[in-house]
Amino acid sequence: MEIALADLIRVAGAGQLSILIASSLVPFKLNWKRDLASLPALHRQMYWTYGGYVVLGIVALATISLACADELAAGSRLARAVCIYGALFWGIRVCLQPVFDVKPHLTAWWLTAGYHTLTPLFLFFAIVYGYAALH
């Protein structure tokens, strides 16, 4: 059975929304309120702003993927541009994954399992969008 590219794009869109659940736990599990308190107010504000932009970027790409999967799979110039963006966004994130020093924060089995699930998800997103961009 062959899976249609549009279906893979939809799965990628849903997967991106699902990782936002895990992302919402980060400020609490990493105790941002306490650890960022020593920074100047502007730095704290910028940290939250950058995080918000990343979340918004993920929500936008996921929503476009869910709502416009057929169009993205069809391969218009705009569709390819969106898919190139998605492939680069997630490809860069995959490359950054091994750089993070997360071991001290993986204090429960479910945190470890969740963290190690992210790498294949990020890779899946990058591959789907990369394939769609080149298709």
XYZ file of N, CA, C and O in Angstrom:
540
model
N 0.842 -1.182 0.000
C 0.000 0.000 0.000
C 0.888 1.247 0.000
O 1.774 1.395 0.822
N 0.627 2.106 -0.925
C 1.400 3.342 -1.024
C 0.689 4.452 -0.270
O -0.513 4.656 -0.407
N 1.456 5.151 0.560
C 0.904 6.279 1.309
C 1.083 7.533 0.476
O 2.179 7.815 -0.013
N 0.027 8.279 0.313
C 0.073 9.501 -0.485
C 0.885 10.569 0.234
O 0.872 10.665 1.467
N 1.588 11.368 -0.546
C 2.397 12.456 0.009
C 1.539 13.405 0.834
O 1.952 13.845 1.912
N 0.341 13.706 0.366
C -0.539 14.605 1.123
C -0.847 14.027 2.507
O -0.913 14.764 3.493
N -1.007 12.709 2.586
C -1.263 12.082 3.886
C -0.048 12.199 4.802
O -0.190 12.429 6.008
N 1.145 12.034 4.254
C 2.366 12.200 5.049
C 2.487 13.631 5.560
O 2.908 13.858 6.698
N 2.116 14.579 4.725
C 2.155 15.991 5.128
C 1.155 16.238 6.257
O 1.458 16.946 7.223
N -0.019 15.626 6.163
C -1.009 15.758 7.245
C -0.482 15.148 8.550
O -0.655 15.723 9.627
N 0.145 13.983 8.447
C 0.714 13.346 9.643
C 1.795 14.245 10.246
O 1.869 14.414 11.470
N 2.614 14.850 9.392
C 3.640 15.779 9.882
C 2.987 16.975 10.576
O 3.448 17.417 11.640
N 1.913 17.488 10.009
C 1.206 18.607 10.638
C 0.668 18.235 12.006
O 0.850 18.972 12.981
N 0.034 17.087 12.102
C -0.497 16.639 13.393
C 0.640 16.369 14.379
O 0.530 16.702 15.569
N 1.728 15.805 13.892
C 2.872 15.532 14.758
C 3.479 16.800 15.329
O 3.877 16.835 16.506
N 3.522 17.839 14.515
C 4.064 19.108 15.001
C 3.195 19.683 16.105
O 3.706 20.208 17.103
N 1.895 19.575 15.961
C 1.006 20.060 17.025
C 1.191 19.226 18.292
O 1.134 19.766 19.398
N 1.438 17.932 18.124
C 1.598 17.076 19.303
C 2.857 17.417 20.087
O 2.859 17.318 21.314
N 3.927 17.830 19.400
C 5.148 18.160 20.152
C 5.000 19.464 20.927
O 5.749 19.696 21.869
N 4.013 20.262 20.563
C 3.779 21.491 21.328
C 3.268 21.180 22.731
O 3.451 21.983 23.646
N 2.669 20.015 22.899
C 2.248 19.596 24.244
C 3.492 19.451 25.112
O 3.555 19.973 26.234
N 4.499 18.758 24.578
C 5.756 18.593 25.313
C 6.442 19.939 25.508
O 6.975 20.230 26.586
N 6.408 20.774 24.487
C 7.052 22.084 24.577
C 6.445 22.946 25.679
O 7.140 23.744 26.304
N 5.157 22.776 25.913
C 4.505 23.588 26.939
C 5.003 23.237 28.346
O 4.861 24.032 29.265
N 5.605 22.072 28.499
C 6.138 21.665 29.800
C 7.534 22.220 30.064
O 7.967 22.271 31.217
N 8.231 22.634 29.022
C 9.630 23.052 29.164
C 9.828 24.169 30.187
O 10.689 24.049 31.063
N 9.087 25.265 30.129
C 9.330 26.331 31.109
C 9.175 25.866 32.561
O 9.872 26.343 33.447
N 8.283 24.898 32.782
C 8.060 24.404 34.140
C 9.134 23.399 34.554
O 9.685 23.491 35.648
N 9.428 22.445 33.671
C 10.417 21.413 33.995
C 11.820 22.000 34.120
O 12.638 21.497 34.877
N 12.103 23.060 33.376
C 13.424 23.693 33.457
C 13.431 24.882 34.425
O 14.435 25.573 34.529
N 12.294 25.107 35.066
C 12.163 26.148 36.092
C 12.645 27.518 35.593
O 13.478 28.167 36.230
N 12.101 27.938 34.472
C 12.499 29.209 33.876
C 12.275 30.382 34.823
O 13.077 31.311 34.846
N 11.179 30.362 35.557
C 10.878 31.503 36.427
C 12.034 31.747 37.400
O 12.484 32.877 37.569
N 12.529 30.686 38.018
C 13.634 30.815 38.967
C 14.961 31.090 38.249
O 15.696 32.002 38.612
N 15.253 30.302 37.211
C 16.569 30.378 36.584
C 16.777 31.631 35.741
O 17.908 32.091 35.583
N 15.705 32.181 35.201
C 15.843 33.397 34.403
C 15.696 34.670 35.246
O 15.919 35.770 34.750
N 15.349 34.515 36.508
C 15.114 35.669 37.379
C 16.351 36.556 37.519
O 16.228 37.772 37.708
N 17.538 35.958 37.418
C 18.759 36.749 37.593
C 19.105 37.583 36.349
O 19.966 38.456 36.420
N 18.431 37.320 35.255
C 18.684 38.086 34.031
C 17.966 39.432 34.078
O 16.927 39.566 34.730
N 18.484 40.417 33.356
C 17.751 41.680 33.241
C 16.374 41.443 32.592
O 16.204 40.491 31.819
N 15.434 42.285 32.891
C 14.062 42.133 32.395
C 14.024 41.994 30.870
O 13.284 41.161 30.346
N 14.805 42.802 30.175
C 14.803 42.736 28.713
C 15.211 41.353 28.224
O 14.608 40.814 27.292
N 16.205 40.755 28.836
C 16.655 39.422 28.422
C 15.563 38.384 28.653
O 15.343 37.511 27.814
N 14.886 38.465 29.795
C 13.774 37.545 30.076
C 12.665 37.725 29.047
O 12.126 36.747 28.526
N 12.345 38.972 28.744
C 11.291 39.256 27.774
C 11.660 38.724 26.393
O 10.820 38.153 25.691
N 12.921 38.899 26.016
C 13.363 38.413 24.704
C 13.324 36.885 24.654
O 12.940 36.311 23.631
N 13.705 36.235 25.736
C 13.680 34.772 25.796
C 12.265 34.256 25.545
O 12.049 33.350 24.734
N 11.294 34.851 26.250
C 9.899 34.449 26.069
C 9.384 34.799 24.667
O 8.621 34.040 24.066
N 9.812 35.937 24.144
C 9.394 36.344 22.803
C 9.922 35.374 21.751
O 9.184 34.942 20.864
N 11.205 35.028 21.851
C 11.782 34.076 20.889
C 11.068 32.733 20.969
O 10.767 32.112 19.947
N 10.801 32.290 22.187
C 10.067 31.033 22.354
C 8.691 31.104 21.730
O 8.241 30.162 21.076
N 8.029 32.243 21.912
C 6.708 32.436 21.320
C 6.742 32.396 19.798
O 5.851 31.822 19.161
N 7.774 32.994 19.210
C 7.895 32.970 17.758
C 8.136 31.560 17.234
O 7.602 31.176 16.189
N 8.918 30.774 17.948
C 9.140 29.386 17.537
C 7.831 28.612 17.594
O 7.478 27.894 16.650
N 7.086 28.776 18.689
C 5.794 28.099 18.811
C 4.858 28.543 17.692
O 4.195 27.715 17.056
N 4.800 29.840 17.431
C 3.944 30.346 16.362
C 4.356 29.777 15.006
O 3.502 29.414 14.183
N 5.657 29.675 14.759
C 6.137 29.085 13.506
C 5.707 27.634 13.363
O 5.297 27.193 12.275
N 5.773 26.881 14.454
C 5.356 25.479 14.418
C 3.849 25.379 14.199
O 3.382 24.574 13.377
N 3.085 26.203 14.910
C 1.630 26.192 14.743
C 1.256 26.554 13.299
O 0.393 25.911 12.694
N 1.919 27.550 12.741
C 1.612 27.968 11.365
C 1.918 26.859 10.371
O 1.082 26.522 9.515
N 3.112 26.260 10.467
C 3.474 25.196 9.532
C 2.559 23.987 9.700
O 2.132 23.378 8.714
N 2.227 23.655 10.943
C 1.323 22.529 11.191
C -0.062 22.799 10.621
O -0.656 21.926 9.974
N -0.564 23.999 10.836
C -1.906 24.347 10.351
C -1.950 24.347 8.827
O -2.892 23.819 8.222
N -0.928 24.913 8.207
C -0.855 24.902 6.739
C -0.786 23.461 6.242
O -1.434 23.103 5.251
N -0.024 22.632 6.933
C 0.123 21.234 6.521
C -1.196 20.475 6.637
O -1.510 19.637 5.786
N -1.940 20.739 7.683
C -3.229 20.061 7.850
C -4.286 20.588 6.881
O -5.050 19.813 6.310
N -4.332 21.894 6.690
C -5.378 22.509 5.871
C -5.087 22.471 4.378
O -6.013 22.486 3.569
N -3.800 22.430 4.024
C -3.426 22.561 2.605
C -2.517 21.427 2.139
O -1.687 21.631 1.239
N -2.654 20.253 2.716
C -1.759 19.139 2.385
C -1.808 18.786 0.902
O -0.764 18.535 0.282
N -2.990 18.785 0.324
C -3.102 18.441 -1.097
C -2.359 19.457 -1.964
O -1.667 19.083 -2.913
N -2.489 20.729 -1.620
C -1.807 21.776 -2.376
C -0.293 21.682 -2.196
O 0.471 21.859 -3.159
N 0.161 21.408 -0.967
C 1.601 21.266 -0.741
C 2.152 20.080 -1.521
O 3.247 20.145 -2.082
N 1.400 18.993 -1.571
C 1.840 17.800 -2.297
C 1.823 18.011 -3.805
O 2.584 17.360 -4.529
N 0.986 18.938 -4.274
C 0.878 19.180 -5.718
C 2.130 19.840 -6.282
O 2.415 19.721 -7.476
N 2.887 20.549 -5.453
C 4.191 21.027 -5.872
C 4.254 22.336 -6.625
O 5.180 22.542 -7.411
N 3.321 23.245 -6.397
C 3.452 24.570 -7.008
C 4.716 25.232 -6.463
O 5.325 24.754 -5.509
N 5.093 26.341 -7.054
C 6.290 27.041 -6.575
C 6.139 27.480 -5.117
O 7.053 27.343 -4.315
N 4.955 27.995 -4.773
C 4.702 28.393 -3.387
C 4.735 27.172 -2.460
O 5.297 27.223 -1.367
N 4.140 26.065 -2.902
C 4.142 24.840 -2.095
C 5.567 24.366 -1.851
O 5.932 23.988 -0.731
N 6.390 24.399 -2.877
C 7.789 23.989 -2.714
C 8.522 24.922 -1.749
O 9.318 24.470 -0.933
N 8.229 26.204 -1.816
C 8.872 27.161 -0.910
C 8.483 26.878 0.539
O 9.338 26.885 1.429
N 7.217 26.608 0.780
C 6.756 26.286 2.132
C 7.429 24.994 2.603
O 7.882 24.892 3.748
N 7.517 24.014 1.731
C 8.135 22.738 2.096
C 9.641 22.878 2.317
O 10.201 22.224 3.205
N 10.296 23.727 1.542
C 11.726 23.990 1.781
C 11.900 24.619 3.158
O 12.791 24.242 3.917
N 11.025 25.564 3.500
C 11.066 26.169 4.831
C 10.913 25.089 5.906
O 11.670 25.041 6.872
N 9.921 24.216 5.748
C 9.694 23.150 6.726
C 10.881 22.212 6.835
O 11.287 21.833 7.939
N 11.465 21.847 5.702
C 12.620 20.948 5.708
C 13.815 21.598 6.396
O 14.514 20.945 7.186
N 14.046 22.864 6.128
C 15.159 23.567 6.770
C 14.906 23.765 8.263
O 15.800 23.545 9.088
N 13.700 24.172 8.614
C 13.340 24.397 10.014
C 13.601 23.131 10.829
O 14.288 23.166 11.854
N 13.051 22.009 10.379
C 13.194 20.761 11.129
C 14.560 20.125 10.936
O 15.081 19.468 11.854
N 15.166 20.309 9.777
C 16.513 19.784 9.562
C 17.530 20.434 10.486
O 18.383 19.758 11.073
N 17.427 21.740 10.637
C 18.323 22.450 11.565
C 18.050 21.983 12.997
O 18.981 21.752 13.768
N 16.789 21.790 13.329
C 16.448 21.344 14.693
C 17.014 19.952 14.971
O 17.504 19.678 16.071
N 16.978 19.060 13.979
C 17.573 17.727 14.142
C 19.071 17.853 14.413
O 19.621 17.166 15.280
N 19.731 18.743 13.687
C 21.174 18.935 13.863
C 21.510 19.509 15.240
O 22.591 19.237 15.779
N 20.618 20.291 15.806
C 20.856 20.877 17.133
C 20.578 19.893 18.266
O 21.085 20.071 19.381
N 19.803 18.870 18.001
C 19.374 17.943 19.047
C 20.534 17.363 19.867
O 20.467 17.369 21.093
N 21.621 16.893 19.230
C 22.703 16.311 20.044
C 23.532 17.336 20.825
O 24.312 16.963 21.693
N 23.359 18.616 20.539
C 24.148 19.661 21.186
C 23.630 19.971 22.598
O 24.400 20.359 23.472
N 22.349 19.780 22.822
C 21.740 20.154 24.093
C 22.189 19.226 25.223
O 22.208 18.007 25.077
N 22.509 19.817 26.365
C 22.920 19.076 27.551
C 21.679 18.786 28.393
O 21.372 19.496 29.349
N 20.963 17.728 28.026
C 19.673 17.456 28.655
C 19.725 16.428 29.777
O 18.779 16.328 30.554
N 20.801 15.678 29.860
C 20.840 14.561 30.820
C 20.434 14.941 32.238
O 19.662 14.213 32.865
N 20.906 16.083 32.779
C 20.501 16.410 34.155
C 18.990 16.647 34.313
O 18.462 16.575 35.413
N 18.305 16.895 33.208
C 16.883 17.225 33.266
C 15.981 16.032 32.974
O 14.768 16.124 33.142
N 16.552 14.935 32.524
C 15.761 13.743 32.217
C 15.672 12.897 33.491
O 16.302 11.851 33.615
N 14.855 13.363 34.414
C 14.803 12.788 35.761
C 13.729 11.716 35.926
O 13.622 11.133 37.003
N 12.947 11.474 34.926
C 11.909 10.435 34.982
C 11.923 9.672 33.661
O 12.337 10.221 32.627
N 11.458 8.446 33.692
C 11.482 7.615 32.487
C 10.693 8.268 31.352
O 11.088 8.213 30.196
N 9.564 8.912 31.691
C 8.719 9.498 30.657
C 9.372 10.736 30.035
O 9.146 11.028 28.861
N 10.195 11.448 30.784
C 10.944 12.573 30.211
C 12.005 12.054 29.247
O 12.203 12.604 28.157
N 12.695 10.995 29.647
C 13.713 10.387 28.784
C 13.071 9.845 27.510
O 13.560 10.084 26.400
N 11.982 9.113 27.655
C 11.289 8.550 26.487
C 10.794 9.666 25.567
O 10.961 9.584 24.338
N 10.202 10.687 26.156
C 9.709 11.802 25.344
C 10.822 12.503 24.597
O 10.703 12.802 23.408
N 11.924 12.755 25.297
C 13.046 13.438 24.646
C 13.601 12.612 23.484
O 13.859 13.142 22.410
N 13.750 11.310 23.695
C 14.318 10.463 22.639
C 13.322 10.186 21.514
O 13.716 9.718 20.449
N 12.071 10.504 21.724
C 11.075 10.415 20.659
C 11.160 11.633 19.736
O 10.787 11.555 18.565
N 11.671 12.736 20.258
C 11.735 13.961 19.461
C 12.637 13.821 18.237
O 12.288 14.290 17.154
N 13.797 13.182 18.390
C 14.740 13.100 17.273
C 14.118 12.424 16.051
O 14.165 12.987 14.949
N 13.512 11.225 16.193
C 12.887 10.643 15.003
C 11.726 11.472 14.462
O 11.508 11.515 13.246
N 10.993 12.152 15.351
C 9.916 13.019 14.867
C 10.475 14.176 14.043
O 9.982 14.456 12.944
N 11.491 14.855 14.570
C 12.095 15.967 13.837
C 12.642 15.492 12.504
O 12.501 16.170 11.472
N 13.267 14.330 12.503
C 13.815 13.767 11.270
C 12.695 13.443 10.277
O 12.810 13.737 9.084
N 11.604 12.872 10.774
C 10.447 12.585 9.926
C 9.916 13.863 9.280
O 9.655 13.902 8.071
N 9.763 14.916 10.083
C 9.262 16.185 9.538
C 10.192 16.699 8.442
O 9.741 17.108 7.366
N 11.494 16.692 8.699
C 12.467 17.194 7.721
C 12.415 16.373 6.437
O 12.465 16.930 5.332
N 12.302 15.063 6.565
C 12.264 14.190 5.381
C 10.983 14.410 4.584
O 11.020 14.519 3.351
N 9.849 14.483 5.258
C 8.571 14.680 4.547
C 8.591 15.992 3.777
O 8.272 16.030 2.580
N 8.980 17.076 4.450
C 9.001 18.373 3.765
C 10.070 18.426 2.692
O 9.867 19.020 1.624
N 11.217 17.806 2.947
C 12.276 17.767 1.937
C 11.829 17.002 0.704
O 12.043 17.443 -0.432
N 11.181 15.861 0.916
C 10.684 15.079 -0.212
C 9.629 15.866 -0.987
O 9.640 15.901 -2.220
N 8.722 16.513 -0.239
C 7.673 17.289 -0.894
C 8.248 18.451 -1.685
O 7.758 18.790 -2.762
N 9.327 19.036 -1.185
C 9.965 20.160 -1.891
C 10.612 19.699 -3.184
O 10.628 20.441 -4.175
N 11.149 18.489 -3.183
C 11.840 17.970 -4.362
C 10.936 17.177 -5.294
O 11.309 16.895 -6.424
N 9.762 16.828 -4.822
C 8.834 15.965 -5.568
C 8.255 16.687 -6.772
O 7.872 17.791 -6.753
